[in-house]
C-alpha angles and dihedrals in degrees: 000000000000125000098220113094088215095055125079128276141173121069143284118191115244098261076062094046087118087049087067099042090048089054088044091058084043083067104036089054098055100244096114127051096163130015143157117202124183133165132179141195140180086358105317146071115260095177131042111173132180129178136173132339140346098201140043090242090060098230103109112071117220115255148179092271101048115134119211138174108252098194110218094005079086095067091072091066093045082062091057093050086047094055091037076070101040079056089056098051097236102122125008117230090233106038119098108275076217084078099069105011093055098175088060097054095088151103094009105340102077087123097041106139134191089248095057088053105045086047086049099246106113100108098250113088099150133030106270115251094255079075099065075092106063131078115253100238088055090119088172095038082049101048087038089053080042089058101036096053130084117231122266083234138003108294097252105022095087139011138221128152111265091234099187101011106058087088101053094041104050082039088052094051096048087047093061099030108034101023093236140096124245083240095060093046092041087054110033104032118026099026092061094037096061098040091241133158099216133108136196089208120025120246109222098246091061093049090096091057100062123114114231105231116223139178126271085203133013087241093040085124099048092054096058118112095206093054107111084056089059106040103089125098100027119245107051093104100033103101086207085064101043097039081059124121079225092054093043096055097037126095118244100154093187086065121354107087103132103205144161117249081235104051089048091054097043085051093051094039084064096040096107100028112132090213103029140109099276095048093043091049096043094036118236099290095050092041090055078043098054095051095028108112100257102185133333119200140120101315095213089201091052087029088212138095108279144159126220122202112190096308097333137091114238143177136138097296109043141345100232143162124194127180131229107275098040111289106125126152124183141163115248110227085193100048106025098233136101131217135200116199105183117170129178088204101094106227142118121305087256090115099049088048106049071050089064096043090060086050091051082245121122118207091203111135107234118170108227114246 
């Protein structure tokens, strides 16, 4: 283990031995100022990396147990809540969310389904305008704008991540239909089910444990591509914000998941298990549901070919999420691991990706024919 704090620490067993050198020059280049790596393999992790800081003040090195924001990683564990809830028979994946949530079936989406919303394709995939005025942590203001705007196209017809939205809408519907919140789901039923160290909503004695996120660049924001879908309402991108105790204990379920590298992997290394955590929480038919291949078109967010599962990317290598700024994690149907990136420097997803290429895995999103 190196004695710098800034240097990277942990273990890779010695078939990973490039998987480390790689992270180390990832490092040493400069590309990388606080990381968390973890792969795992035939049940267990082969590979726990940590490299750089925690903190913008440089003075908390990052460790195993570091929790960090993943952007739009989060959204694959508001599809679990939301299935939790579809188990349960509290709400179906293909009636009309309408049905329970009254205030949403209107003006066009009168046969928006579940479904439609956890594969993207709901029509919203942004807050309307009329929200630039509301704070970002209006979480009523939020879901209420959500229910009282017509899509930007018929729910069904196209697809594109709902880059800010997927939160408030599946929250919206578990709050009509269930009863419930997507934080308490999330919390108390799927977190410990799945034995994850993870948290919508930060309890005060992990606080110490966040990553401050940064940017790789001062513009980072502006070059974004997805940016116009991010933009409203304003904060999401504004690291002040983000890095706040307010925004840490809050629930925005599109982004603000705060996780460990290990327990994501872990988590992604049991996803297809037939007698794993995730099968034995959703029940066989949710859990084929949850990996089965939804829709694959041109993603206009991603403004590539994609296909969703129910919340997942998938195609013939690998089912996989990432999140804006460079976290991404995925299970590798060629190799049989999985592996969780997850960085607090904004940035592409170049280093996950040179990552991948030391594990024979390609992050590439390809829509499967």
């Amino acid at each position: 283990m190196s004695e710098n704090p800034a240097g990277v620490e942990g273990f890779a067993e010695d078939e990973y031995g490039e998987v480390r050198r790689v992270f180390q020059r990832l490092v040493d280049d400069g590309a990388e100022t606080g990381a968390g790596l973890s792969v795992w393999r035939d049940g267990r992790e082969v590979v726990r990396l940590s490299a750089g800081w925690a903190d913008a003040g440089r003075s908390r090195p990052w460790r195993a147990d570091t929790l960090v924001m993943p952007y739009s990683l989060s959204k694959t564990f508001v599809t679990l809540a939301a299935l939790v809830a579809v188990r349960e028979g509290a709400v179906a994946l293909d009636e009309p969310v309408g049905t329970y949530w009254k205030a949403y079936g209107s003006n066009g989406k009168e046969a928006t389904t579940l479904r439609q919303i956890l594969t993207h394709r709901a029509g919203q995939p942004r807050f309307p305008a009329e929200a630039a005025g509301l704070d970002l942590l209006d979480d009523a203001g939020l879901r209420a704008g959500l229910a009282r705007a017509a899509p930007e196209y018929v729910p069904g017809a196209s697809l594109g991540e709902h880059a800010l939205t997927y939160g408030h809408l599946v929250d919206g519907v578990l709050r009509a239909a269930a009863g419930t919140t997507l934080g308490a789901v999330f919390n108390d039923v799927v977190r410990p089910a799945l034995g994850l160290d993870a948290w919508f909503g930060v309890p005060d004695d992990a606080l110490d444990r966040v990553a401050d996120l940064e940017y790789a660049h001062p513009d980072w924001p502006e070059r974004l591509p997805a940016a116009p879908w991010l933009r409203i309402p304003d904060g999401a991108l504004d690291t002040e914000r983000t890095n706040s105790r307010a925004w840490r204990q809050s629930v925005f379920g599109a982004t603000n998941l705060q996780t460990t590298a290990t327990s994501t992997a872990a988590f992604f290394s049991r996803l297809t298990d037939e007698d794993g955590p995730v099968r034995q929480l959703l029940g066989p038919r949710l859990h084929s549901e949850l990996l089965t291949s939804q829709v694959t078109g041109h993603d206009e967010v991603f403004g590539t070919r994609i296909t969703w599962t129910l919340g997942l990317i998938r195609d013939k290598g690998k089912i996989a999420k990432g999140g804006i700024g460079g976290s991404a994690a995925w299970w590798s149907l060629r190799h049989r691991h999985a592996c969780a990136y997850l960085t607090r420097r904004l940035d592409d997803h170049a280093r996950a990706a040179r990552i991948a290429a030391a594990l024979g895995d390609d992050l590439t999103v390809v829509g499967e024919d």
